[in-house]
Amino acid sequence: MSEEPRNTRQAAAGERRVGTQIRRDVMQLILDRRLPPGAPLPTEAELMESLGVSRNSVREALKALQALDIVEIRHGYGTYVGQASLTPLVDGLTFRTLAGVADDHAALTEILQIREVLEEGLIRRVADGIGDDGLARLESIVGRMEGAARAGEAFPDLDRTFHETLYDTLGNALVPQLLAAFWNVYHRVAKVRGWTSDPAPAVTACRHRDILTALRARDVAGAERAMADHFRGIEARSGQATLGVR
Amino acid sequence: MSEEPRNTRQAAAGERRVGTQIRRDVMQLILDRRLPPGAPLPTEAELMESLGVSRNSVREALKALQALDIVEIRHGYGTYVGQASLTPLVDGLTFRTLAGVADDHAALTEILQIREVLEEGLIRRVADGIGDDGLARLESIVGRMEGAARAGEAFPDLDRTFHETLYDTLGNALVPQLLAAFWNVYHRVAKVRGWTSDPAPAVTACRHRDILTALRARDVAGAERAMADHFRGIEARSGQATLGVR
DNA sequence: GGGGATTTGTCCGTATGTATC
DNA sequence: CGATACATACGGACAAATCCC
C-alpha cells in the first residue's frame, strides 16, 4: 500500500500532462461514440468522475477544445460537440496579421494571393460543371449587387455570398469554408484598421457581372481572366488604403 | 466608496463573460506592446492582479489561447507569446476528418483537391521567378529521393521538404505553412487509419523529377501538367488504401 | 550538483449566475 | 413562477517543473 496509483492515467504512461490527456480523452470519446456535431457531451461532473481528475483540469481542457470549436459550451445548460469549423484559423490569422512584425499590408497581400490562386484554379472547374440553377442563383446575387451599387452603397455580404455560392456546385464543403475564412480575416483586419469599405461599388459589381457572363458562355479562359481582374481591383483598393494611413 | 469599479472591464461593457474578456485583454496586451513571438508575458499572478480576476479564470483563458498557439506556456518557467502557427488548423481538420459522418475518404479528397488547385496555380508563378539556387536545392532533394527509391524506401519527409522549398521563392510565408498544414492532416489521418506509406517510391520520385525538369526548361505548361500527374498518383494511392480496408 | 526561489499544474471547497423544464 | 441542473467564478493549498546561484 506504499504507492497507490490514484488513477489509470499515470500507469498507462499515455501523457504526463493531465490537461493534455483530458483533451485527447474527450476527442477520443467523440470519435468512439460517433457523436455528430450538436450531440450532448458528459457534464463536467461526469467527466471529472469518469476520468478521475478535478473540475479545474476538466474545465481547462474543455476551454481549449472550445477555442478549437471541437466542443461547444452553453452556460447553464451543458457541453456539446462543436462544428469543427475554421473559426480557429480566422482567429489565428487575424491575430497573426495584426501582430505582424512587418506592416500588415504584406500579411494581407499573402492571404489575398492565396485566395487569388485558389479562386482562379477553382473557377475553371466551376465553369465545366455549373448548371442552370447555379447560374440563376448567381444572377440573383449580381442583380442585387447592381441595385446596391446604383444606390452608392457597398455590399460586403453580397460579395461574400457570391463567392460562396460560386463554389457550392463543386461538392467540396471545405472550399467555401476556407474562402470564407480568408474573407473574414481580410475584412476583420480592415475593420480594425478603420479602412473604408469599397470606395467604388459600381466597379466591383461590374467585375462580378463579368465573371457571371463568362460562366454563362462556358468561356473558361474568360472566367479566369475576369476573376484575375477582380483580384487586381481588390489589391488596388488594399494598396490605396495602406497609402492612406502612412 | 459605495461603488468601486474594480477594473475597466465591467464599465466598458465589452463582454459579460470574464473568460472571454481576459482572452481579449491578453491579445490586446501583445498587440499594444508590439511583443514578438517568444517574448515573455506577465505571470499568472501578475495577470490576476492587473485584471482583477481569479487565477482559475486567468488559466482557462490562457489555455484557450494556448490551443490557438497565440501563447506558449512552459511549466515552471513562464508564459510567452506564441508563434500563431497553423497548428490549430491541423488539429481541427484532423479531428473533423476522423469524425466525419461520411467516410474519411471523401474528406481527404476535399483536402487533396484544395492542395491540387493551390499547387497547380502556384507552380506557374514559381516557374517564372525561380533562380539557379532554388533549382539546385530542389535537385539535391530529388537526388536524395531517387537514392531512397533505389533502396525501396519511402521518403515522406523529403516529399514534404520538396514542396516546401518549391514555394519558398515566392516570398509568401503563408503558402508553405498552409501546404504543410494540409500535408500534416493527410499523413496524420493516414497514420491513424494504418495506411501503408507510398507503395511505389520509384514512381513518386519520378514525378518530382518531371516537375524539376519542366522547371529547368522554364516550361510552365509542362510543370503544371507534371504537378497534375503527381496528384493523380496521390489520389490513386488514397483510393486504393480505402479500398483495402473495406 | 545541491538548494532555494519562482512559476505553472492540479486539487479541493464554496458561492453565484444562467438556462431549461 | 419555482425547482433543478449546469456552467461560471472565486479563494486557498500543495505538487511538479524550471531556473539561478
Short mmCIF file of C-alpha atoms (C1' of nucleotides) in Angstrom, two decimals:
data_model
loop_
_atom_site.label_atom_id
_atom_site.label_comp_id
_atom_site.label_asym_id
_atom_site.label_seq_id
_atom_site.Cartn_x
_atom_site.Cartn_y
_atom_site.Cartn_z
CA MET A 1 0.00 0.00 0.00
CA SER A 2 3.02 2.21 -0.15
CA GLU A 3 2.19 3.56 -3.58
CA GLU A 4 -1.38 3.84 -4.74
CA PRO A 5 -1.95 4.74 -8.40
CA ARG A 6 -4.71 7.23 -7.92
CA ASN A 7 -5.85 6.88 -11.48
CA THR A 8 -5.16 4.80 -14.52
CA ARG A 9 -3.63 7.80 -16.26
CA GLN A 10 -0.17 7.53 -14.76
CA ALA A 11 0.02 3.77 -15.22
CA ALA A 12 -0.77 3.88 -18.92
CA ALA A 13 2.06 6.38 -19.43
CA GLY A 14 -0.01 8.00 -22.12
CA GLU A 15 0.80 11.56 -21.13
CA ARG A 16 2.46 13.25 -18.26
CA ARG A 17 0.22 16.30 -18.51
CA VAL A 18 -3.27 15.69 -17.16
CA GLY A 19 -4.76 18.53 -19.17
CA THR A 20 -3.40 17.18 -22.45
CA GLN A 21 -4.69 13.73 -21.64
CA ILE A 22 -8.20 15.01 -20.93
CA ARG A 23 -8.23 16.76 -24.28
CA ARG A 24 -7.31 13.54 -26.04
CA ASP A 25 -9.83 11.56 -23.99
CA VAL A 26 -12.72 13.86 -24.83
CA MET A 27 -11.81 13.85 -28.53
CA GLN A 28 -11.48 10.07 -28.48
CA LEU A 29 -14.84 9.82 -26.73
CA ILE A 30 -16.47 11.76 -29.55
CA LEU A 31 -14.78 9.58 -32.16
CA ASP A 32 -15.54 6.30 -30.39
CA ARG A 33 -19.23 7.08 -29.89
CA ARG A 34 -19.54 8.58 -33.39
CA LEU A 35 -21.11 11.70 -31.90
CA PRO A 36 -22.25 14.20 -34.56
CA PRO A 37 -21.95 17.98 -34.12
CA GLY A 38 -24.54 19.17 -31.61
CA ALA A 39 -24.68 15.92 -29.66
CA PRO A 40 -24.55 16.32 -25.87
CA LEU A 41 -21.31 15.54 -24.04
CA PRO A 42 -20.93 14.35 -20.44
CA THR A 43 -21.21 17.12 -17.87
CA GLU A 44 -18.13 18.43 -16.10
CA ALA A 45 -19.07 16.41 -13.01
CA GLU A 46 -19.36 13.21 -15.04
CA LEU A 47 -16.06 13.84 -16.79
CA MET A 48 -14.19 14.50 -13.55
CA GLU A 49 -15.50 11.26 -12.16
CA SER A 50 -15.00 9.05 -15.21
CA LEU A 51 -11.52 10.44 -15.83
CA GLY A 52 -10.61 10.77 -12.17
CA VAL A 53 -9.48 14.39 -12.36
CA SER A 54 -10.51 17.64 -10.75
CA ARG A 55 -13.09 20.01 -12.07
CA ASN A 56 -10.46 22.64 -12.81
CA SER A 57 -8.48 20.36 -15.10
CA VAL A 58 -11.66 19.35 -16.91
CA ARG A 59 -12.63 22.96 -17.42
CA GLU A 60 -9.21 23.99 -18.73
CA ALA A 61 -9.21 21.15 -21.24
CA LEU A 62 -12.78 21.97 -22.28
CA LYS A 63 -11.86 25.63 -22.76
CA ALA A 64 -9.01 24.62 -25.04
CA LEU A 65 -11.32 22.38 -27.08
CA GLN A 66 -13.85 25.20 -27.20
CA ALA A 67 -11.23 27.50 -28.73
CA LEU A 68 -10.74 24.90 -31.47
CA ASP A 69 -14.53 24.66 -31.98
CA ILE A 70 -14.33 20.97 -31.19
CA VAL A 71 -16.74 21.36 -28.29
CA GLU A 72 -19.39 23.98 -27.68
CA ILE A 73 -20.18 25.12 -24.13
CA ARG A 74 -23.55 26.62 -23.30
CA HIS A 75 -23.67 28.37 -19.95
CA GLY A 76 -26.09 26.77 -17.54
CA TYR A 77 -27.11 24.07 -19.98
CA GLY A 78 -24.35 21.70 -20.97
CA THR A 79 -21.44 20.86 -23.25
CA TYR A 80 -21.94 19.68 -26.82
CA VAL A 81 -19.93 18.51 -29.79
CA GLY A 82 -18.77 21.51 -31.83
CA GLN A 83 -18.89 22.15 -35.54
CA ALA A 84 -15.12 21.88 -36.02
CA SER A 85 -15.35 24.97 -38.20
CA LEU A 86 -12.44 27.08 -39.38
CA THR A 87 -13.04 29.73 -36.72
CA PRO A 88 -9.67 28.96 -35.09
CA LEU A 89 -7.98 29.67 -38.41
CA VAL A 90 -9.76 33.02 -38.66
CA ASP A 91 -8.79 33.96 -35.11
CA GLY A 92 -5.21 32.86 -35.59
CA LEU A 93 -4.69 34.55 -38.94
CA THR A 94 -6.34 37.77 -37.78
CA PHE A 95 -4.11 37.92 -34.72
CA ARG A 96 -1.07 36.98 -36.76
CA THR A 97 -1.79 39.75 -39.24
CA LEU A 98 -2.43 42.41 -36.62
CA ALA A 99 0.65 41.36 -34.65
CA GLY A 100 2.81 41.10 -37.76
CA VAL A 101 6.27 42.46 -37.14
CA ALA A 102 6.21 43.83 -40.67
CA ASP A 103 3.34 46.06 -41.77
CA ASP A 104 0.01 44.28 -42.18
CA HIS A 105 -0.20 45.12 -45.85
CA ALA A 106 2.37 42.44 -46.58
CA ALA A 107 0.48 39.87 -44.50
CA LEU A 108 -2.83 40.75 -46.12
CA THR A 109 -1.26 40.51 -49.56
CA GLU A 110 -0.15 36.97 -48.71
CA ILE A 111 -3.71 35.99 -47.81
CA LEU A 112 -5.06 37.70 -50.89
CA GLN A 113 -2.57 35.90 -53.12
CA ILE A 114 -3.70 32.53 -51.80
CA ARG A 115 -7.34 33.44 -52.35
CA GLU A 116 -6.46 34.51 -55.87
CA VAL A 117 -4.64 31.30 -56.75
CA LEU A 118 -7.45 29.24 -55.26
CA GLU A 119 -10.30 31.04 -56.99
CA GLU A 120 -8.54 31.23 -60.34
CA GLY A 121 -7.98 27.49 -60.24
CA LEU A 122 -11.47 26.74 -58.97
CA ILE A 123 -13.37 28.89 -61.46
CA ARG A 124 -12.09 26.60 -64.20
CA ARG A 125 -13.67 23.57 -62.55
CA VAL A 126 -16.86 25.51 -61.85
CA ALA A 127 -17.21 26.57 -65.48
CA ASP A 128 -17.22 22.94 -66.51
CA GLY A 129 -19.98 21.69 -64.26
CA ILE A 130 -22.26 24.57 -63.26
CA GLY A 131 -25.95 24.12 -64.01
CA ASP A 132 -28.83 26.46 -64.75
CA ASP A 133 -29.92 26.64 -61.12
CA GLY A 134 -26.46 27.73 -60.06
CA LEU A 135 -26.37 30.41 -62.75
CA ALA A 136 -29.80 31.61 -61.63
CA ARG A 137 -28.69 31.95 -58.02
CA LEU A 138 -25.61 33.92 -59.10
CA GLU A 139 -27.76 36.11 -61.34
CA SER A 140 -29.94 37.00 -58.38
CA ILE A 141 -26.92 37.98 -56.30
CA VAL A 142 -25.34 40.07 -59.05
CA GLY A 143 -28.66 41.78 -59.64
CA ARG A 144 -28.84 42.83 -56.00
CA MET A 145 -25.21 43.98 -56.22
CA GLU A 146 -26.03 46.27 -59.13
CA GLY A 147 -29.03 47.59 -57.25
CA ALA A 148 -26.90 48.46 -54.22
CA ALA A 149 -24.22 49.96 -56.48
CA ARG A 150 -26.77 52.28 -58.11
CA ALA A 151 -27.65 53.48 -54.62
CA GLY A 152 -23.96 54.08 -54.00
CA GLU A 153 -23.84 51.50 -51.20
CA ALA A 154 -21.16 48.87 -50.59
CA PHE A 155 -22.24 45.21 -50.40
CA PRO A 156 -19.67 43.15 -48.48
CA ASP A 157 -22.21 40.46 -47.60
CA LEU A 158 -23.35 40.02 -51.19
CA ASP A 159 -19.71 39.81 -52.28
CA ARG A 160 -19.10 37.05 -49.78
CA THR A 161 -22.28 35.21 -50.74
CA PHE A 162 -21.38 35.37 -54.43
CA HIS A 163 -18.07 33.60 -53.97
CA GLU A 164 -19.66 31.15 -51.55
CA THR A 165 -22.44 30.13 -53.93
CA LEU A 166 -20.00 30.03 -56.81
CA TYR A 167 -18.17 27.05 -55.35
CA ASP A 168 -21.17 25.28 -53.87
CA THR A 169 -21.58 23.25 -57.04
CA LEU A 170 -18.16 21.62 -56.63
CA GLY A 171 -19.41 19.35 -53.87
CA ASN A 172 -16.36 20.22 -51.80
CA ALA A 173 -17.61 21.51 -48.44
CA LEU A 174 -14.16 22.65 -47.37
CA VAL A 175 -13.70 25.10 -50.25
CA PRO A 176 -16.38 27.64 -49.32
CA GLN A 177 -15.38 27.46 -45.66
CA LEU A 178 -11.74 28.10 -46.41
CA LEU A 179 -12.50 31.00 -48.71
CA ALA A 180 -14.94 32.42 -46.16
CA ALA A 181 -12.21 32.16 -43.53
CA PHE A 182 -9.78 34.20 -45.65
CA TRP A 183 -12.54 36.66 -46.47
CA ASN A 184 -13.32 37.08 -42.76
CA VAL A 185 -9.70 37.68 -41.85
CA TYR A 186 -9.33 40.31 -44.54
CA HIS A 187 -12.43 42.25 -43.58
CA ARG A 188 -11.87 41.92 -39.85
CA VAL A 189 -8.40 43.40 -40.16
CA ALA A 190 -9.75 46.12 -42.44
CA LYS A 191 -12.37 46.98 -39.81
CA VAL A 192 -9.80 47.20 -37.01
CA ARG A 193 -7.59 49.38 -39.17
CA GLY A 194 -10.56 51.61 -39.97
CA TRP A 195 -10.31 51.21 -43.71
CA THR A 196 -13.21 52.46 -45.75
CA SER A 197 -15.15 49.69 -47.44
CA ASP A 198 -15.08 49.55 -51.22
CA PRO A 199 -14.93 53.15 -52.50
CA ALA A 200 -16.27 52.12 -55.92
CA PRO A 201 -19.16 49.63 -55.61
CA ALA A 202 -20.14 50.07 -59.26
CA VAL A 203 -16.78 48.75 -60.44
CA THR A 204 -16.94 45.77 -58.09
CA ALA A 205 -20.44 44.89 -59.27
CA CYS A 206 -19.23 45.08 -62.85
CA ARG A 207 -16.40 42.62 -62.10
CA HIS A 208 -18.86 40.09 -60.75
CA ARG A 209 -21.11 40.61 -63.75
CA ASP A 210 -18.14 39.84 -66.00
CA ILE A 211 -17.48 36.58 -64.16
CA LEU A 212 -21.11 35.52 -64.48
CA THR A 213 -21.24 36.42 -68.16
CA ALA A 214 -18.15 34.33 -68.90
CA LEU A 215 -19.63 31.48 -66.91
CA ARG A 216 -22.86 31.57 -68.90
CA ALA A 217 -20.90 31.38 -72.15
CA ARG A 218 -18.92 28.42 -70.77
CA ASP A 219 -15.87 30.59 -71.51
CA VAL A 220 -13.30 29.05 -69.16
CA ALA A 221 -10.40 31.31 -70.14
CA GLY A 222 -12.66 34.36 -69.96
CA ALA A 223 -13.88 33.42 -66.49
CA GLU A 224 -10.30 33.03 -65.35
CA ARG A 225 -9.41 36.43 -66.73
CA ALA A 226 -12.47 38.01 -65.15
CA MET A 227 -11.56 36.54 -61.79
CA ALA A 228 -7.99 37.80 -62.14
CA ASP A 229 -9.30 41.29 -62.93
CA HIS A 230 -11.49 41.12 -59.85
CA PHE A 231 -8.46 40.48 -57.66
CA ARG A 232 -6.47 43.26 -59.33
CA GLY A 233 -9.22 45.58 -58.12
CA ILE A 234 -9.03 44.28 -54.55
CA GLU A 235 -5.26 44.66 -54.49
CA ALA A 236 -5.51 48.22 -55.76
CA ARG A 237 -8.01 49.09 -53.01
CA SER A 238 -5.81 47.46 -50.37
CA GLY A 239 -2.73 49.32 -51.61
CA GLN A 240 -4.52 52.67 -51.52
CA ALA A 241 -5.78 52.02 -48.01
CA THR A 242 -2.29 51.44 -46.67
CA LEU A 243 -1.09 54.51 -48.51
CA GLY A 244 -3.77 56.49 -46.76
CA VAL A 245 -2.62 55.68 -43.23
CA ARG A 246 1.05 56.23 -43.88
CA MET B 1 -16.68 54.36 -1.87
CA SER B 2 -20.05 52.77 -2.37
CA GLU B 3 -19.28 51.51 -5.86
CA GLU B 4 -15.72 50.88 -6.81
CA PRO B 5 -15.16 49.86 -10.46
CA ARG B 6 -12.60 47.18 -9.74
CA ASN B 7 -11.46 47.29 -13.33
CA THR B 8 -12.32 48.94 -16.54
CA ARG B 9 -13.77 45.72 -17.91
CA GLN B 10 -17.24 45.96 -16.46
CA ALA B 11 -17.59 49.66 -17.15
CA ALA B 12 -16.77 49.35 -20.83
CA ALA B 13 -19.49 46.69 -21.20
CA GLY B 14 -17.28 44.95 -23.73
CA GLU B 15 -18.17 41.44 -22.61
CA ARG B 16 -20.16 39.90 -19.86
CA ARG B 17 -18.04 36.73 -19.78
CA VAL B 18 -14.90 37.21 -17.72
CA GLY B 19 -13.00 34.46 -19.53
CA THR B 20 -13.68 35.97 -22.94
CA GLN B 21 -12.60 39.38 -21.73
CA ILE B 22 -9.31 38.04 -20.38
CA ARG B 23 -8.59 36.47 -23.75
CA ARG B 24 -9.14 39.78 -25.49
CA ASP B 25 -7.10 41.64 -22.87
CA VAL B 26 -4.10 39.35 -23.25
CA MET B 27 -4.24 39.55 -27.04
CA GLN B 28 -4.57 43.33 -26.87
CA LEU B 29 -1.63 43.45 -24.48
CA ILE B 30 0.52 41.64 -27.03
CA LEU B 31 -0.62 43.97 -29.80
CA ASP B 32 -0.21 47.15 -27.76
CA ARG B 33 3.29 46.31 -26.58
CA ARG B 34 4.31 45.01 -30.02
CA LEU B 35 5.54 41.79 -28.42
CA PRO B 36 7.18 39.43 -30.94
CA PRO B 37 6.80 35.62 -30.77
CA GLY B 38 8.85 34.29 -27.88
CA ALA B 39 8.61 37.43 -25.75
CA PRO B 40 7.73 36.83 -22.09
CA LEU B 41 4.19 37.56 -20.90
CA PRO B 42 3.10 38.59 -17.39
CA THR B 43 2.88 35.72 -14.93
CA GLU B 44 -0.47 34.34 -13.87
CA ALA B 45 -0.17 36.19 -10.57
CA GLU B 46 0.50 39.48 -12.33
CA LEU B 47 -2.40 38.97 -14.71
CA MET B 48 -4.87 38.15 -11.93
CA GLU B 49 -3.84 41.32 -10.15
CA SER B 50 -3.78 43.66 -13.14
CA LEU B 51 -7.08 42.32 -14.46
CA GLY B 52 -8.65 41.79 -11.05
CA VAL B 53 -9.76 38.19 -11.65
CA SER B 54 -9.05 34.86 -10.04
CA ARG B 55 -6.24 32.57 -11.09
CA ASN B 56 -8.60 29.91 -12.42
CA SER B 57 -10.14 32.38 -14.84
CA VAL B 58 -6.71 33.51 -15.98
CA ARG B 59 -5.63 29.92 -16.51
CA GLU B 60 -8.74 28.99 -18.51
CA ALA B 61 -8.24 31.97 -20.81
CA LEU B 62 -4.55 31.17 -21.18
CA LYS B 63 -5.34 27.54 -22.03
CA ALA B 64 -7.69 28.69 -24.78
CA LEU B 65 -5.02 30.99 -26.21
CA GLN B 66 -2.52 28.15 -25.97
CA ALA B 67 -4.77 25.95 -28.10
CA LEU B 68 -4.69 28.69 -30.76
CA ASP B 69 -0.88 28.91 -30.49
CA ILE B 70 -1.24 32.56 -29.55
CA VAL B 71 0.55 31.99 -26.26
CA GLU B 72 3.02 29.31 -25.25
CA ILE B 73 3.04 28.01 -21.67
CA ARG B 74 6.13 26.38 -20.18
CA HIS B 75 5.60 24.52 -16.93
CA GLY B 76 7.57 26.05 -14.08
CA TYR B 77 9.04 28.75 -16.24
CA GLY B 78 6.53 31.20 -17.62
CA THR B 79 4.14 32.19 -20.38
CA TYR B 80 5.34 33.55 -23.71
CA VAL B 81 3.97 34.90 -26.95
CA GLY B 82 3.25 32.02 -29.33
CA GLN B 83 4.12 31.57 -32.97
CA ALA B 84 0.50 31.89 -34.18
CA SER B 85 1.19 28.93 -36.42
CA LEU B 86 -1.43 26.89 -38.30
CA THR B 87 -1.34 24.11 -35.70
CA PRO B 88 -4.97 24.80 -34.73
CA LEU B 89 -5.97 24.27 -38.36
CA VAL B 90 -4.16 20.94 -38.43
CA ASP B 91 -5.80 19.82 -35.20
CA GLY B 92 -9.22 20.94 -36.33
CA LEU B 93 -9.05 19.44 -39.79
CA THR B 94 -7.64 16.16 -38.49
CA PHE B 95 -10.44 15.86 -35.96
CA ARG B 96 -13.02 16.92 -38.49
CA THR B 97 -11.79 14.28 -40.92
CA LEU B 98 -11.67 11.49 -38.37
CA ALA B 99 -15.10 12.44 -37.01
CA GLY B 100 -16.60 12.88 -40.45
CA VAL B 101 -20.09 11.50 -40.64
CA ALA B 102 -19.30 10.31 -44.15
CA ASP B 103 -16.26 8.13 -44.73
CA ASP B 104 -12.94 9.90 -44.39
CA HIS B 105 -12.02 9.25 -47.98
CA ALA B 106 -14.40 11.99 -49.06
CA ALA B 107 -13.00 14.42 -46.52
CA LEU B 108 -9.41 13.64 -47.51
CA THR B 109 -10.30 14.07 -51.16
CA GLU B 110 -11.56 17.56 -50.36
CA ILE B 111 -8.26 18.47 -48.72
CA LEU B 112 -6.33 16.91 -51.59
CA GLN B 113 -8.34 18.85 -54.15
CA ILE B 114 -7.51 22.13 -52.46
CA ARG B 115 -3.83 21.23 -52.34
CA GLU B 116 -4.02 20.35 -56.02
CA VAL B 117 -5.64 23.62 -57.05
CA LEU B 118 -3.19 25.58 -54.94
CA GLU B 119 -0.05 23.87 -56.18
CA GLU B 120 -1.12 23.87 -59.82
CA GLY B 121 -1.71 27.60 -59.62
CA LEU B 122 1.46 28.26 -57.66
CA ILE B 123 3.81 26.25 -59.86
CA ARG B 124 3.06 28.66 -62.66
CA ARG B 125 4.29 31.61 -60.60
CA VAL B 126 7.28 29.63 -59.39
CA ALA B 127 8.33 28.77 -62.95
CA ASP B 128 8.52 32.46 -63.75
CA GLY B 129 10.77 33.56 -60.94
CA ILE B 130 12.83 30.63 -59.70
CA GLY B 131 16.61 31.12 -59.72
CA ASP B 132 19.58 28.81 -60.03
CA ASP B 133 19.97 28.42 -56.28
CA GLY B 134 16.38 27.28 -55.94
CA LEU B 135 16.83 24.76 -58.74
CA ALA B 136 20.00 23.49 -57.04
CA ARG B 137 18.21 22.95 -53.74
CA LEU B 138 15.41 21.07 -55.48
CA GLU B 139 17.97 18.99 -57.41
CA SER B 140 19.56 17.93 -54.12
CA ILE B 141 16.19 16.85 -52.72
CA VAL B 142 15.16 14.93 -55.83
CA GLY B 143 18.57 13.26 -55.85
CA ARG B 144 18.04 12.00 -52.30
CA MET B 145 14.53 10.88 -53.29
CA GLU B 146 15.92 8.76 -56.10
CA GLY B 147 18.51 7.33 -53.74
CA ALA B 148 15.85 6.30 -51.23
CA ALA B 149 13.67 4.93 -54.03
CA ARG B 150 16.51 2.70 -55.25
CA ALA B 151 16.71 1.31 -51.72
CA GLY B 152 12.98 0.68 -51.85
CA GLU B 153 12.29 3.09 -49.01
CA ALA B 154 9.52 5.69 -48.77
CA PHE B 155 10.50 9.34 -48.19
CA PRO B 156 7.60 11.31 -46.71
CA ASP B 157 9.91 13.94 -45.21
CA LEU B 158 11.70 14.56 -48.49
CA ASP B 159 8.35 14.84 -50.24
CA ARG B 160 7.26 17.46 -47.76
CA THR B 161 10.55 19.35 -48.00
CA PHE B 162 10.37 19.39 -51.80
CA HIS B 163 7.01 21.13 -51.88
CA GLU B 164 8.07 23.46 -49.08
CA THR B 165 11.27 24.60 -50.82
CA LEU B 166 9.43 24.86 -54.09
CA TYR B 167 7.33 27.74 -52.86
CA ASP B 168 9.98 29.42 -50.73
CA THR B 169 10.98 31.62 -53.66
CA LEU B 170 7.52 33.23 -53.81
CA GLY B 171 8.22 35.34 -50.73
CA ASN B 172 4.82 34.37 -49.33
CA ALA B 173 5.41 32.90 -45.88
CA LEU B 174 1.82 31.72 -45.56
CA VAL B 175 1.94 29.43 -48.60
CA PRO B 176 4.42 26.83 -47.30
CA GLN B 177 2.74 26.82 -43.90
CA LEU B 178 -0.70 26.25 -45.38
CA LEU B 179 0.51 23.46 -47.63
CA ALA B 180 2.42 21.91 -44.72
CA ALA B 181 -0.78 22.04 -42.68
CA PHE B 182 -2.73 20.13 -45.33
CA TRP B 183 0.15 17.68 -45.72
CA ASN B 184 0.20 17.09 -41.96
CA VAL B 185 -3.54 16.44 -41.82
CA TYR B 186 -3.36 13.95 -44.66
CA HIS B 187 -0.49 11.97 -43.20
CA ARG B 188 -1.77 12.10 -39.64
CA VAL B 189 -5.10 10.65 -40.72
CA ALA B 190 -3.29 8.05 -42.82
CA LYS B 191 -1.24 7.06 -39.77
CA VAL B 192 -4.31 6.68 -37.55
CA ARG B 193 -6.01 4.62 -40.22
CA GLY B 194 -2.93 2.44 -40.53
CA TRP B 195 -2.43 3.04 -44.22
CA THR B 196 0.83 1.89 -45.70
CA SER B 197 3.02 4.76 -46.87
CA ASP B 198 3.69 5.07 -50.58
CA PRO B 199 3.82 1.56 -52.07
CA ALA B 200 5.77 2.77 -55.11
CA PRO B 201 8.52 5.22 -54.13
CA ALA B 202 10.19 4.97 -57.53
CA VAL B 203 7.12 6.36 -59.28
CA THR B 204 6.80 9.20 -56.78
CA ALA B 205 10.46 10.13 -57.22
CA CYS B 206 9.95 10.14 -60.97
CA ARG B 207 7.01 12.56 -60.66
CA HIS B 208 9.14 15.00 -58.72
CA ARG B 209 11.94 14.65 -61.26
CA ASP B 210 9.45 15.55 -64.00
CA ILE B 211 8.42 18.70 -62.15
CA LEU B 212 12.04 19.76 -61.70
CA THR B 213 12.88 19.08 -65.35
CA ALA B 214 9.98 21.20 -66.55
CA LEU B 215 11.01 23.94 -64.15
CA ARG B 216 14.57 23.95 -65.51
CA ALA B 217 13.26 24.30 -69.05
CA ARG B 218 11.02 27.20 -67.91
CA ASP B 219 8.20 25.08 -69.34
CA VAL B 220 5.22 26.48 -67.45
CA ALA B 221 2.60 24.31 -69.07
CA GLY B 222 4.78 21.24 -68.64
CA ALA B 223 5.30 21.99 -64.94
CA GLU B 224 1.57 22.34 -64.49
CA ARG B 225 0.99 19.00 -66.20
CA ALA B 226 3.70 17.33 -64.14
CA MET B 227 2.16 18.64 -60.95
CA ALA B 228 -1.27 17.41 -62.03
CA ASP B 229 0.19 13.97 -62.74
CA HIS B 230 1.74 13.97 -59.31
CA PHE B 231 -1.65 14.49 -57.70
CA ARG B 232 -3.25 11.82 -59.86
CA GLY B 233 -0.77 9.43 -58.27
CA ILE B 234 -1.64 10.53 -54.76
CA GLU B 235 -5.35 10.17 -55.44
CA ALA B 236 -4.83 6.68 -56.81
CA ARG B 237 -2.90 5.66 -53.70
CA SER B 238 -5.56 7.15 -51.45
CA GLY B 239 -8.32 5.35 -53.32
CA GLN B 240 -6.55 2.02 -53.08
CA ALA B 241 -5.95 2.48 -49.37
CA THR B 242 -9.64 2.98 -48.65
CA LEU B 243 -10.47 0.03 -50.85
CA GLY B 244 -8.07 -2.06 -48.81
CA VAL B 245 -9.84 -1.51 -45.51
CA ARG B 246 -13.30 -2.04 -46.85
"C1'" DG C 1 25.44 19.10 -8.19
"C1'" DG C 2 22.54 20.95 -4.37
"C1'" DG C 3 19.25 24.14 -2.68
"C1'" DG C 4 16.12 27.76 -2.79
"C1'" DA C 5 13.06 30.82 -5.39
"C1'" DT C 6 9.81 31.39 -9.00
"C1'" DT C 7 6.19 29.79 -11.90
"C1'" DT C 8 2.93 26.71 -13.73
"C1'" DG C 9 -0.01 22.24 -12.77
"C1'" DT C 10 -3.55 20.11 -10.06
"C1'" DC C 11 -6.79 19.64 -6.48
"C1'" DC C 12 -10.50 20.93 -3.07
"C1'" DG C 13 -14.44 23.58 -1.40
"C1'" DT C 14 -17.91 27.14 -1.93
"C1'" DA C 15 -20.87 30.61 -3.79
"C1'" DT C 16 -23.22 32.65 -7.82
"C1'" DG C 17 -25.33 33.26 -12.35
"C1'" DT C 18 -27.97 31.10 -16.02
"C1'" DA C 19 -30.80 28.22 -18.89
"C1'" DT C 20 -34.29 24.64 -19.08
"C1'" DC C 21 -38.46 22.49 -17.57
"C1'" DC D 1 -43.14 31.28 -11.04
"C1'" DG D 2 -40.32 27.75 -8.69
"C1'" DA D 3 -37.16 23.83 -8.95
"C1'" DT D 4 -33.31 21.74 -10.81
"C1'" DA D 5 -29.18 21.02 -13.34
"C1'" DC D 6 -25.35 23.10 -15.06
"C1'" DA D 7 -21.59 26.22 -16.09
"C1'" DT D 8 -19.04 30.39 -14.11
"C1'" DA D 9 -16.09 32.36 -10.83
"C1'" DC D 10 -13.55 32.87 -6.52
"C1'" DG D 11 -10.05 31.56 -2.84
"C1'" DG D 12 -6.68 28.71 -0.81
"C1'" DA D 13 -3.44 24.87 -0.72
"C1'" DC D 14 0.08 21.74 -2.25
"C1'" DA D 15 2.79 19.32 -6.04
"C1'" DA D 16 5.83 19.49 -10.04
"C1'" DA D 17 8.94 21.67 -13.15
"C1'" DT D 18 12.37 25.02 -14.22
"C1'" DC D 19 15.85 28.30 -13.43
"C1'" DC D 20 19.52 30.59 -10.93
"C1'" DC D 21 23.07 30.88 -7.59
#
